[in-house]
PDB file of C-alpha atoms in Angstrom:
ATOM      1  CA  MET H   1      89.235 134.497 107.019  1.00 30.00           C
ATOM      2  CA  GLN H   2      89.233 138.094 105.872  1.00 27.00           C
ATOM      3  CA  SER H   3      92.670 137.793 104.248  1.00 28.00           C
ATOM      4  CA  ILE H   4      91.629 134.585 102.463  1.00 29.00           C
ATOM      5  CA  PHE H   5      88.467 136.261 101.167  1.00 28.00           C
ATOM      6  CA  TRP H   6      90.329 139.293  99.848  1.00 35.00           C
ATOM      7  CA  THR H   7      93.107 137.174  98.359  1.00 39.00           C
ATOM      8  CA  GLY H   8      90.572 135.056  96.518  1.00 40.00           C
ATOM      9  CA  ARG H   9      88.922 138.174  95.208  1.00 42.00           C
ATOM     10  CA  VAL H  10      92.198 139.611  93.983  1.00 47.00           C
ATOM     11  CA  LEU H  11      93.138 136.326  92.348  1.00 51.00           C
ATOM     12  CA  SER H  12      89.825 135.947  90.545  1.00 47.00           C
ATOM     13  CA  ARG H  13      90.007 139.515  89.266  1.00 50.00           C
ATOM     14  CA  ALA H  14      93.534 138.909  88.036  1.00 45.00           C
ATOM     15  CA  ILE H  15      92.407 135.792  86.179  1.00 43.00           C
ATOM     16  CA  ARG H  16      89.540 137.640  84.519  1.00 44.00           C
ATOM     17  CA  ASN H  17      91.797 140.507  83.490  1.00 45.00           C
ATOM     18  CA  GLY H  18      94.395 138.136  82.121  1.00 42.00           C
ATOM     19  CA  LEU H  19      91.931 136.160  80.040  1.00 37.00           C
ATOM     20  CA  SER H  20      90.339 139.287  78.596  1.00 38.00           C
ATOM     21  CA  SER H  21      93.784 140.435  77.467  1.00 41.00           C
ATOM     22  CA  LEU H  22      94.369 137.054  75.889  1.00 44.00           C
ATOM     23  CA  ASN H  23      91.084 136.994  74.007  1.00 36.00           C
ATOM     24  CA  SER H  24      91.550 140.387  72.378  1.00 36.00           C
ATOM     25  CA  ALA H  25      95.035 139.455  71.200  1.00 40.00           C
ATOM     26  CA  ALA H  26      93.914 136.100  69.871  1.00 37.00           C
ATOM     27  CA  GLU H  27      90.930 137.480  67.979  1.00 36.00           C
ATOM     28  CA  LEU H  28      93.108 140.010  66.189  1.00 36.00           C
ATOM     29  CA  ASN H  29      95.323 137.254  64.832  1.00 37.00           C
ATOM     30  CA  VAL H  30      92.760 134.691  63.731  1.00 39.00           C
ATOM     31  CA  SER H  31      93.048 135.563  60.034  1.00 39.00           C
ATOM     32  CA  ASN H  32      96.843 135.486  59.901  1.00 44.00           C
ATOM     33  CA  LYS H  33      98.623 132.801  61.880  1.00 52.00           C
ATOM     34  CA  LYS H  34     101.937 132.857  59.989  1.00 75.00           C
ATOM     35  CA  HIS H  35     103.311 135.721  62.074  1.00 91.00           C
ATOM     36  CA  PRO H  36     104.019 135.295  65.793  1.00 94.00           C
ATOM     37  CA  TYR H  37     101.840 137.000  68.369  1.00 94.00           C
ATOM     38  CA  LEU H  38     101.617 137.107  72.141  1.00 95.00           C
ATOM     39  CA  VAL H  39      99.190 135.192  74.321  1.00 94.00           C
ATOM     40  CA  SER H  40      99.362 137.012  77.641  1.00 96.00           C
ATOM     41  CA  VAL H  41      97.852 136.715  81.108  1.00 97.00           C
ATOM     42  CA  VAL H  42      98.350 138.649  84.329  1.00 97.00           C
ATOM     43  CA  CYS H  43      98.162 138.103  88.062  1.00 97.00           C
ATOM     44  CA  GLY H  44      99.148 140.231  91.016  1.00 97.00           C
ATOM     45  CA  PHE H  45      98.540 141.382  94.552  1.00 97.00           C
ATOM     46  CA  PRO H  46      98.789 144.730  96.320  1.00 97.00           C
ATOM     47  CA  LYS H  47     101.044 144.677  99.377  1.00 97.00           C
ATOM     48  CA  ASP H  48      98.053 145.695 101.470  1.00 94.00           C
ATOM     49  CA  ILE H  49      95.399 143.302 100.156  1.00 91.00           C
ATOM     50  CA  ALA H  50      92.588 144.718 102.294  1.00 88.00           C
ATOM     51  CA  ASN H  51      93.047 148.336 101.187  1.00 85.00           C
ATOM     52  CA  GLY H  52      95.135 148.262  97.995  1.00 86.00           C
ATOM     53  CA  ARG H  53      93.912 148.690  94.428  1.00 81.00           C
ATOM     54  CA  THR H  54      92.941 145.515  92.585  1.00 81.00           C
ATOM     55  CA  HIS H  55      91.126 146.818  89.512  1.00 82.00           C
ATOM     56  CA  LYS H  56      92.198 146.241  85.898  1.00 88.00           C
ATOM     57  CA  GLY H  57      95.583 147.724  85.171  1.00 96.00           C
ATOM     58  CA  GLN H  58      96.724 148.065  88.782  1.00 97.00           C
ATOM     59  CA  PHE H  59      97.836 146.041  91.786  1.00 97.00           C
ATOM     60  CA  GLY H  60      98.500 148.502  94.594  1.00 97.00           C
ATOM     61  CA  ASP H  61     101.059 151.022  93.307  1.00 97.00           C
ATOM     62  CA  ASP H  62     102.034 148.729  90.411  1.00 98.00           C
ATOM     63  CA  ALA H  63     100.479 149.252  86.987  1.00 98.00           C
ATOM     64  CA  TRP H  64     100.429 147.180  83.802  1.00 98.00           C
ATOM     65  CA  PHE H  65      98.995 147.033  80.293  1.00 98.00           C
ATOM     66  CA  SER H  66      98.739 144.583  77.406  1.00 98.00           C
ATOM     67  CA  THR H  67      97.490 145.716  74.015  1.00 98.00           C
ATOM     68  CA  GLN H  68      98.046 145.469  70.275  1.00 97.00           C
ATOM     69  CA  PHE H  69      97.935 147.492  67.083  1.00 97.00           C
ATOM     70  CA  SER H  70      98.162 146.241  63.509  1.00 94.00           C
ATOM     71  CA  ASN H  71     101.348 144.148  63.416  1.00 95.00           C
ATOM     72  CA  ALA H  72     102.487 144.684  67.016  1.00 98.00           C
ATOM     73  CA  ASP H  73     101.810 143.348  70.507  1.00 98.00           C
ATOM     74  CA  VAL H  74     102.878 145.626  73.362  1.00 98.00           C
ATOM     75  CA  ILE H  75     103.109 144.855  77.080  1.00 98.00           C
ATOM     76  CA  GLY H  76     104.451 146.789  80.038  1.00 98.00           C
ATOM     77  CA  VAL H  77     104.651 147.187  83.808  1.00 98.00           C
ATOM     78  CA  ALA H  78     105.461 150.107  86.097  1.00 98.00           C
ATOM     79  CA  ASP H  79     106.082 150.371  89.829  1.00 98.00           C
ATOM     80  CA  GLY H  80     105.175 153.583  91.633  1.00 97.00           C
ATOM     81  CA  VAL H  81     107.735 154.562  94.290  1.00 95.00           C
ATOM     82  CA  GLY H  82     105.968 154.067  97.612  1.00 92.00           C
ATOM     83  CA  GLY H  83     107.986 156.656  99.529  1.00 90.00           C
ATOM     84  CA  TRP H  84     105.800 159.433  98.135  1.00 92.00           C
ATOM     85  CA  ARG H  85     102.934 158.306 100.376  1.00 92.00           C
ATOM     86  CA  ALA H  86     104.705 159.897 103.361  1.00 89.00           C
ATOM     87  CA  TYR H  87     104.274 163.275 101.624  1.00 89.00           C
ATOM     88  CA  GLY H  88     100.575 162.820 100.929  1.00 92.00           C
ATOM     89  CA  ILE H  89     101.121 161.806  97.297  1.00 93.00           C
ATOM     90  CA  ASP H  90      99.477 158.684  95.835  1.00 95.00           C
ATOM     91  CA  PRO H  91     102.369 156.627  94.354  1.00 94.00           C
ATOM     92  CA  GLY H  92     100.025 154.572  92.172  1.00 96.00           C
ATOM     93  CA  GLU H  93      98.697 157.559  90.258  1.00 96.00           C
ATOM     94  CA  PHE H  94     102.015 158.216  88.484  1.00 97.00           C
ATOM     95  CA  SER H  95     102.632 154.596  87.433  1.00 98.00           C
ATOM     96  CA  SER H  96      99.027 154.104  86.365  1.00 97.00           C
ATOM     97  CA  TYR H  97      98.991 157.226  84.196  1.00 97.00           C
ATOM     98  CA  LEU H  98     102.295 156.179  82.607  1.00 98.00           C
ATOM     99  CA  MET H  99     100.961 152.750  81.587  1.00 98.00           C
ATOM    100  CA  ARG H 100      97.504 153.964  80.555  1.00 98.00           C
ATOM    101  CA  THR H 101      99.115 156.531  78.286  1.00 98.00           C
ATOM    102  CA  CYS H 102     101.409 153.934  76.733  1.00 98.00           C
ATOM    103  CA  GLU H 103      98.370 151.752  76.049  1.00 98.00           C
ATOM    104  CA  ARG H 104      96.421 154.628  74.484  1.00 98.00           C
ATOM    105  CA  LEU H 105      99.339 155.683  72.282  1.00 98.00           C
ATOM    106  CA  VAL H 106      99.700 152.128  70.990  1.00 98.00           C
ATOM    107  CA  ARG H 107      96.000 151.779  70.227  1.00 98.00           C
ATOM    108  CA  MET H 108      96.126 155.068  68.312  1.00 98.00           C
ATOM    109  CA  GLY H 109      99.204 153.918  66.397  1.00 98.00           C
ATOM    110  CA  HIS H 110     101.324 156.750  67.816  1.00 98.00           C
ATOM    111  CA  PHE H 111     104.453 154.708  68.426  1.00 98.00           C
ATOM    112  CA  LYS H 112     107.425 153.241  66.575  1.00 97.00           C
ATOM    113  CA  LEU H 113     107.838 149.466  66.356  1.00 97.00           C
ATOM    114  CA  SER H 114     111.586 149.839  66.679  1.00 97.00           C
ATOM    115  CA  GLU H 115     111.629 152.187  69.691  1.00 98.00           C
ATOM    116  CA  PRO H 116     109.953 151.088  72.943  1.00 98.00           C
ATOM    117  CA  GLY H 117     112.001 153.744  74.696  1.00 98.00           C
ATOM    118  CA  ASP H 118     110.306 156.386  72.549  1.00 98.00           C
ATOM    119  CA  LEU H 119     106.884 155.073  73.617  1.00 98.00           C
ATOM    120  CA  LEU H 120     107.932 155.356  77.257  1.00 98.00           C
ATOM    121  CA  ALA H 121     109.314 158.849  76.656  1.00 98.00           C
ATOM    122  CA  LYS H 122     106.121 160.050  74.925  1.00 98.00           C
ATOM    123  CA  SER H 123     104.046 158.800  77.832  1.00 98.00           C
ATOM    124  CA  TYR H 124     106.320 160.442  80.388  1.00 97.00           C
ATOM    125  CA  TYR H 125     106.470 163.817  78.622  1.00 97.00           C
ATOM    126  CA  GLU H 126     102.696 163.801  78.203  1.00 96.00           C
ATOM    127  CA  LEU H 127     102.452 163.239  81.959  1.00 96.00           C
ATOM    128  CA  LEU H 128     104.699 166.252  82.575  1.00 94.00           C
ATOM    129  CA  GLU H 129     102.367 168.428  80.508  1.00 94.00           C
ATOM    130  CA  HIS H 130      99.198 167.331  82.286  1.00 90.00           C
ATOM    131  CA  LYS H 131      97.122 170.309  83.446  1.00 82.00           C
ATOM    132  CA  LYS H 132      96.853 168.894  86.951  1.00 87.00           C
ATOM    133  CA  PRO H 133     100.374 167.815  88.021  1.00 90.00           C
ATOM    134  CA  ILE H 134     100.678 164.062  88.579  1.00 95.00           C
ATOM    135  CA  LEU H 135     103.440 163.921  91.163  1.00 95.00           C
ATOM    136  CA  GLY H 136     105.528 160.891  91.992  1.00 96.00           C
ATOM    137  CA  SER H 137     108.062 158.476  90.550  1.00 97.00           C
ATOM    138  CA  SER H 138     108.037 155.093  88.849  1.00 98.00           C
ATOM    139  CA  THR H 139     110.211 152.420  87.335  1.00 98.00           C
ATOM    140  CA  ALA H 140     108.952 150.927  84.064  1.00 98.00           C
ATOM    141  CA  CYS H 141     109.487 148.165  81.508  1.00 98.00           C
ATOM    142  CA  VAL H 142     107.884 148.159  78.035  1.00 98.00           C
ATOM    143  CA  MET H 143     108.215 145.464  75.347  1.00 98.00           C
ATOM    144  CA  ILE H 144     107.081 145.588  71.702  1.00 98.00           C
ATOM    145  CA  LEU H 145     106.762 142.490  69.520  1.00 98.00           C
ATOM    146  CA  ASP H 146     107.126 143.253  65.807  1.00 98.00           C
ATOM    147  CA  ARG H 147     105.103 140.379  64.390  1.00 97.00           C
ATOM    148  CA  ASN H 148     106.323 140.825  60.809  1.00 96.00           C
ATOM    149  CA  GLU H 149     109.986 140.618  61.781  1.00 97.00           C
ATOM    150  CA  SER H 150     109.611 138.230  64.785  1.00 97.00           C
ATOM    151  CA  ILE H 151     111.632 140.706  66.826  1.00 98.00           C
ATOM    152  CA  MET H 152     111.011 141.775  70.405  1.00 98.00           C
ATOM    153  CA  ARG H 153     112.296 145.147  71.545  1.00 98.00           C
ATOM    154  CA  ALA H 154     112.436 146.265  75.172  1.00 98.00           C
ATOM    155  CA  ALA H 155     113.050 149.418  77.188  1.00 98.00           C
ATOM    156  CA  ASN H 156     113.608 149.112  80.923  1.00 98.00           C
ATOM    157  CA  ILE H 157     114.294 151.797  83.491  1.00 98.00           C
ATOM    158  CA  GLY H 158     114.907 150.835  87.130  1.00 98.00           C
ATOM    159  CA  ASP H 159     114.322 147.466  88.759  1.00 97.00           C
ATOM    160  CA  SER H 160     111.179 146.210  87.071  1.00 98.00           C
ATOM    161  CA  GLY H 161     112.168 143.953  84.195  1.00 98.00           C
ATOM    162  CA  TYR H 162     111.755 140.901  82.005  1.00 98.00           C
ATOM    163  CA  MET H 163     113.019 137.371  81.535  1.00 98.00           C
ATOM    164  CA  VAL H 164     112.734 135.166  78.432  1.00 98.00           C
ATOM    165  CA  VAL H 165     112.902 131.362  78.542  1.00 97.00           C
ATOM    166  CA  ARG H 166     113.426 129.152  75.487  1.00 97.00           C
ATOM    167  CA  ALA H 167     113.932 125.398  75.437  1.00 95.00           C
ATOM    168  CA  GLY H 168     114.217 125.305  79.231  1.00 95.00           C
ATOM    169  CA  ARG H 169     116.876 127.985  79.647  1.00 97.00           C
ATOM    170  CA  ILE H 170     117.034 131.733  80.130  1.00 98.00           C
ATOM    171  CA  VAL H 171     118.041 133.372  76.846  1.00 98.00           C
ATOM    172  CA  HIS H 172     117.388 137.031  77.695  1.00 98.00           C
ATOM    173  CA  ARG H 173     117.028 138.981  80.919  1.00 98.00           C
ATOM    174  CA  SER H 174     116.962 142.665  81.781  1.00 98.00           C
ATOM    175  CA  HIS H 175     119.461 144.169  84.211  1.00 96.00           C
ATOM    176  CA  GLU H 176     118.583 146.372  87.158  1.00 96.00           C
ATOM    177  CA  GLN H 177     119.488 150.028  86.952  1.00 97.00           C
ATOM    178  CA  GLN H 178     120.389 151.293  90.420  1.00 97.00           C
ATOM    179  CA  HIS H 179     121.869 154.550  91.658  1.00 96.00           C
ATOM    180  CA  TYR H 180     122.763 152.634  94.813  1.00 95.00           C
ATOM    181  CA  PHE H 181     121.241 149.764  96.782  1.00 96.00           C
ATOM    182  CA  ASN H 182     117.433 149.772  96.755  1.00 95.00           C
ATOM    183  CA  THR H 183     117.374 153.077  94.852  1.00 95.00           C
ATOM    184  CA  PRO H 184     116.512 152.316  91.241  1.00 97.00           C
ATOM    185  CA  TYR H 185     116.507 154.618  88.268  1.00 98.00           C
ATOM    186  CA  GLN H 186     113.067 156.196  88.023  1.00 97.00           C
ATOM    187  CA  LEU H 187     110.984 158.619  86.043  1.00 98.00           C
ATOM    188  CA  SER H 188     109.802 161.425  88.343  1.00 96.00           C
ATOM    189  CA  LEU H 189     107.771 164.568  88.696  1.00 94.00           C
ATOM    190  CA  PRO H 190     108.595 166.135  92.081  1.00 90.00           C
ATOM    191  CA  PRO H 191     106.580 168.897  93.768  1.00 86.00           C
ATOM    192  CA  PRO H 192     107.575 172.445  92.743  1.00 83.00           C
ATOM    193  CA  GLY H 193     110.801 173.538  94.383  1.00 75.00           C
ATOM    194  CA  HIS H 194     111.959 169.991  95.198  1.00 76.00           C
ATOM    195  CA  ASP H 195     113.719 169.124  91.947  1.00 76.00           C
ATOM    196  CA  ARG H 196     117.169 169.036  93.538  1.00 75.00           C
ATOM    197  CA  ASN H 197     116.070 166.718  96.339  1.00 77.00           C
ATOM    198  CA  VAL H 198     114.461 164.033  94.160  1.00 85.00           C
ATOM    199  CA  LEU H 199     116.082 161.461  91.905  1.00 87.00           C
ATOM    200  CA  SER H 200     114.764 161.937  88.393  1.00 90.00           C
ATOM    201  CA  ASP H 201     116.107 160.047  85.400  1.00 95.00           C
ATOM    202  CA  ARG H 202     115.294 160.790  81.793  1.00 95.00           C
ATOM    203  CA  PRO H 203     113.438 158.107  79.803  1.00 96.00           C
ATOM    204  CA  GLU H 204     116.398 158.164  77.427  1.00 95.00           C
ATOM    205  CA  SER H 205     118.374 156.520  80.273  1.00 96.00           C
ATOM    206  CA  ALA H 206     116.390 153.305  79.857  1.00 98.00           C
ATOM    207  CA  ASP H 207     118.281 150.172  78.885  1.00 98.00           C
ATOM    208  CA  THR H 208     117.111 149.057  75.448  1.00 98.00           C
ATOM    209  CA  SER H 209     117.533 145.722  73.712  1.00 98.00           C
ATOM    210  CA  GLU H 210     116.172 143.715  70.819  1.00 98.00           C
ATOM    211  CA  PHE H 211     116.182 140.018  69.987  1.00 98.00           C
ATOM    212  CA  ARG H 212     114.428 137.519  67.759  1.00 98.00           C
ATOM    213  CA  VAL H 213     111.662 135.414  69.248  1.00 98.00           C
ATOM    214  CA  GLU H 214     110.540 131.905  68.460  1.00 96.00           C
ATOM    215  CA  CYS H 215     107.236 130.102  68.863  1.00 93.00           C
ATOM    216  CA  GLY H 216     107.033 128.794  72.430  1.00 92.00           C
ATOM    217  CA  ASP H 217     109.223 131.473  74.004  1.00 95.00           C
ATOM    218  CA  VAL H 218     107.920 132.339  77.477  1.00 96.00           C
ATOM    219  CA  ILE H 219     108.248 135.973  78.544  1.00 98.00           C
ATOM    220  CA  LEU H 220     107.886 137.211  82.102  1.00 98.00           C
ATOM    221  CA  VAL H 221     107.487 140.961  82.639  1.00 98.00           C
ATOM    222  CA  ALA H 222     107.283 141.837  86.321  1.00 98.00           C
ATOM    223  CA  THR H 223     107.874 144.438  88.989  1.00 98.00           C
ATOM    224  CA  ASP H 224     110.600 144.121  91.612  1.00 98.00           C
ATOM    225  CA  GLY H 225     108.156 142.548  94.055  1.00 98.00           C
ATOM    226  CA  VAL H 226     108.666 139.372  92.013  1.00 98.00           C
ATOM    227  CA  PHE H 227     112.404 139.531  91.339  1.00 98.00           C
ATOM    228  CA  ASP H 228     113.242 140.610  94.923  1.00 98.00           C
ATOM    229  CA  ASN H 229     111.435 137.613  96.405  1.00 98.00           C
ATOM    230  CA  VAL H 230     111.580 134.694  93.969  1.00 98.00           C
ATOM    231  CA  PRO H 231     115.017 133.274  93.073  1.00 98.00           C
ATOM    232  CA  GLU H 232     115.865 133.005  89.388  1.00 98.00           C
ATOM    233  CA  PRO H 233     116.020 129.159  89.384  1.00 98.00           C
ATOM    234  CA  VAL H 234     112.487 129.021  90.793  1.00 98.00           C
ATOM    235  CA  LEU H 235     111.214 131.463  88.173  1.00 98.00           C
ATOM    236  CA  LEU H 236     112.893 129.359  85.505  1.00 98.00           C
ATOM    237  CA  ALA H 237     111.220 126.186  86.780  1.00 97.00           C
ATOM    238  CA  GLU H 238     107.799 127.848  86.717  1.00 97.00           C
ATOM    239  CA  MET H 239     108.333 129.282  83.250  1.00 97.00           C
ATOM    240  CA  LYS H 240     109.393 125.883  81.950  1.00 95.00           C
ATOM    241  CA  ARG H 241     105.964 124.630  83.027  1.00 92.00           C
ATOM    242  CA  ALA H 242     104.428 127.379  80.927  1.00 90.00           C
ATOM    243  CA  GLN H 243     106.609 126.394  78.001  1.00 80.00           C
ATOM    244  CA  THR H 244     105.204 122.888  78.154  1.00 66.00           C
ATOM    245  CA  VAL H 245     101.768 124.464  77.974  1.00 58.00           C
ATOM    246  CA  ALA H 246     102.785 126.488  74.922  1.00 56.00           C
ATOM    247  CA  GLY H 247     103.974 123.425  73.069  1.00 51.00           C
ATOM    248  CA  SER H 248     100.847 121.344  73.637  1.00 50.00           C
ATOM    249  CA  GLY H 249      98.138 123.393  71.911  1.00 47.00           C
ATOM    250  CA  ALA H 250      95.829 120.364  71.773  1.00 44.00           C
ATOM    251  CA  ALA H 251      93.050 121.579  74.048  1.00 51.00           C
ATOM    252  CA  GLY H 252      92.561 124.869  72.201  1.00 59.00           C
ATOM    253  CA  GLU H 253      93.790 128.371  72.822  1.00 68.00           C
ATOM    254  CA  GLU H 254      91.426 129.240  75.667  1.00 74.00           C
ATOM    255  CA  SER H 255      92.258 126.107  77.611  1.00 71.00           C
ATOM    256  CA  GLU H 256      95.953 126.739  77.000  1.00 72.00           C
ATOM    257  CA  ALA H 257      95.525 130.264  78.339  1.00 87.00           C
ATOM    258  CA  GLN H 258      93.844 128.993  81.471  1.00 85.00           C
ATOM    259  CA  ARG H 259      96.812 126.738  82.144  1.00 83.00           C
ATOM    260  CA  LEU H 260      99.188 129.620  81.421  1.00 92.00           C
ATOM    261  CA  GLN H 261      97.151 131.642  83.893  1.00 96.00           C
ATOM    262  CA  ALA H 262      97.757 128.946  86.497  1.00 96.00           C
ATOM    263  CA  VAL H 263     101.524 129.439  86.089  1.00 97.00           C
ATOM    264  CA  ALA H 264     101.210 133.215  86.429  1.00 98.00           C
ATOM    265  CA  ASN H 265      99.052 132.711  89.520  1.00 98.00           C
ATOM    266  CA  SER H 266     101.658 130.364  90.983  1.00 98.00           C
ATOM    267  CA  ILE H 267     104.504 132.861  90.487  1.00 98.00           C
ATOM    268  CA  ALA H 268     102.481 135.745  91.938  1.00 98.00           C
ATOM    269  CA  TRP H 269     101.253 133.715  94.909  1.00 98.00           C
ATOM    270  CA  MET H 270     104.785 132.468  95.608  1.00 98.00           C
ATOM    271  CA  ALA H 271     106.196 136.012  95.481  1.00 98.00           C
ATOM    272  CA  ARG H 272     103.427 137.192  97.809  1.00 98.00           C
ATOM    273  CA  ASN H 273     104.045 134.478 100.393  1.00 98.00           C
ATOM    274  CA  LEU H 274     107.841 134.762 100.310  1.00 98.00           C
ATOM    275  CA  SER H 275     107.690 138.544 100.641  1.00 98.00           C
ATOM    276  CA  PHE H 276     106.245 138.154 104.153  1.00 98.00           C
ATOM    277  CA  ASP H 277     108.537 135.309 105.239  1.00 98.00           C
ATOM    278  CA  GLY H 278     110.838 136.851 107.854  1.00 97.00           C
ATOM    279  CA  CYS H 279     113.216 133.867 107.980  1.00 98.00           C
ATOM    280  CA  TYR H 280     113.776 133.493 104.238  1.00 97.00           C
ATOM    281  CA  MET H 281     117.055 134.453 102.564  1.00 98.00           C
ATOM    282  CA  SER H 282     115.446 136.264  99.644  1.00 98.00           C
ATOM    283  CA  PRO H 283     117.253 137.686  96.594  1.00 98.00           C
ATOM    284  CA  PHE H 284     116.638 141.109  98.151  1.00 98.00           C
ATOM    285  CA  ALA H 285     118.249 140.056 101.469  1.00 98.00           C
ATOM    286  CA  LYS H 286     121.241 138.594  99.619  1.00 98.00           C
ATOM    287  CA  SER H 287     121.684 141.832  97.708  1.00 97.00           C
ATOM    288  CA  ALA H 288     121.439 143.806 100.969  1.00 97.00           C
ATOM    289  CA  ARG H 289     124.191 141.706 102.519  1.00 97.00           C
ATOM    290  CA  GLN H 290     126.391 142.255  99.467  1.00 97.00           C
ATOM    291  CA  ASN H 291     125.984 145.946 100.205  1.00 97.00           C
ATOM    292  CA  GLY H 292     126.964 145.625 103.874  1.00 97.00           C
ATOM    293  CA  ILE H 293     123.435 145.493 105.297  1.00 97.00           C
ATOM    294  CA  ASP H 294     122.640 142.631 107.664  1.00 96.00           C
ATOM    295  CA  ALA H 295     119.226 141.596 106.361  1.00 96.00           C
ATOM    296  CA  ILE H 296     117.078 138.494 106.200  1.00 97.00           C
ATOM    297  CA  GLY H 297     113.553 137.806 105.008  1.00 98.00           C
ATOM    298  CA  GLY H 298     111.457 138.708 102.015  1.00 98.00           C
ATOM    299  CA  LYS H 299     110.594 142.217 100.908  1.00 98.00           C
ATOM    300  CA  PRO H 300     106.855 143.018 101.299  1.00 98.00           C
ATOM    301  CA  ASP H 301     105.774 144.755  98.126  1.00 98.00           C
ATOM    302  CA  ASP H 302     103.104 144.962  95.436  1.00 98.00           C
ATOM    303  CA  ILE H 303     103.321 142.017  93.044  1.00 98.00           C
ATOM    304  CA  THR H 304     102.685 142.134  89.292  1.00 98.00           C
ATOM    305  CA  VAL H 305     103.257 139.149  86.984  1.00 98.00           C
ATOM    306  CA  LEU H 306     102.609 139.613  83.265  1.00 98.00           C
ATOM    307  CA  LEU H 307     103.289 136.271  81.578  1.00 98.00           C
ATOM    308  CA  ALA H 308     103.249 135.791  77.812  1.00 96.00           C
ATOM    309  CA  ILE H 309     103.920 133.061  75.279  1.00 95.00           C
ATOM    310  CA  VAL H 310     104.916 133.571  71.662  1.00 94.00           C
ATOM    311  CA  ALA H 311     102.400 131.723  69.500  1.00 92.00           C
ATOM    312  CA  LEU H 312     101.803 131.227  65.775  1.00 85.00           C
TER     313      LEU H 312
END
């Protein structure tokens, strides 16, 4: 009963956070519908539901943001590296600061529409200069929609990432950046004297891409807790349901968002359940076997699902 109670609480908070993000984006675009904009919702779970963070912007050690400025919509996720906990360092503090800073820079207009990697770099370098060191590491994925040009630009470092579905098929997907199995590229700030012992990649190492978007495109931005546990065909099937939602538009934007939220909830809940299934041949287990590791089961992890639809 306790786990059901906490899960329900997490889910309801995720729904509220998602809808508040949607409303702010929609209100900004009421006067000009000819340019595309994002309708976005979010859902997620900390690995440890009873003790993990579940407030706005964080699910456990994962962090996320969704905001807008003038002619841009910007979304992003980050995944704090949990191994730091063994050294008394809070892994969620690094990822949360990274995403909060990205959000603040966007709202202040201190970013370039054409360079999501630059936004990530500015956030990271500001973190390095913080008076009180914020130690840790994180993967990250940031996407910027240029409404005027109908172009989406992305920067991804590590094994968080994105997937874009159009007309029932995957048209764009990020690629994992790994040093070796289960060791993704990551932005880091190690304790003094430990620089040589810690993997630390520059934000300039992020994979960047840009592509045109169309009305009805469904965009999933998520941490590896989703991609490691939910197979791509299943994600595609869920996102196709969201695409049907995007095309209907008859019941009004808020009702459409609630149905979009249901798809995000479904993906997050599925990832959560599969992550604790010890008999399941997960994408993570398949990857482990390809690397000579005899593994089976899901990978327990924090889950963050940021789901968006391109609307006009």
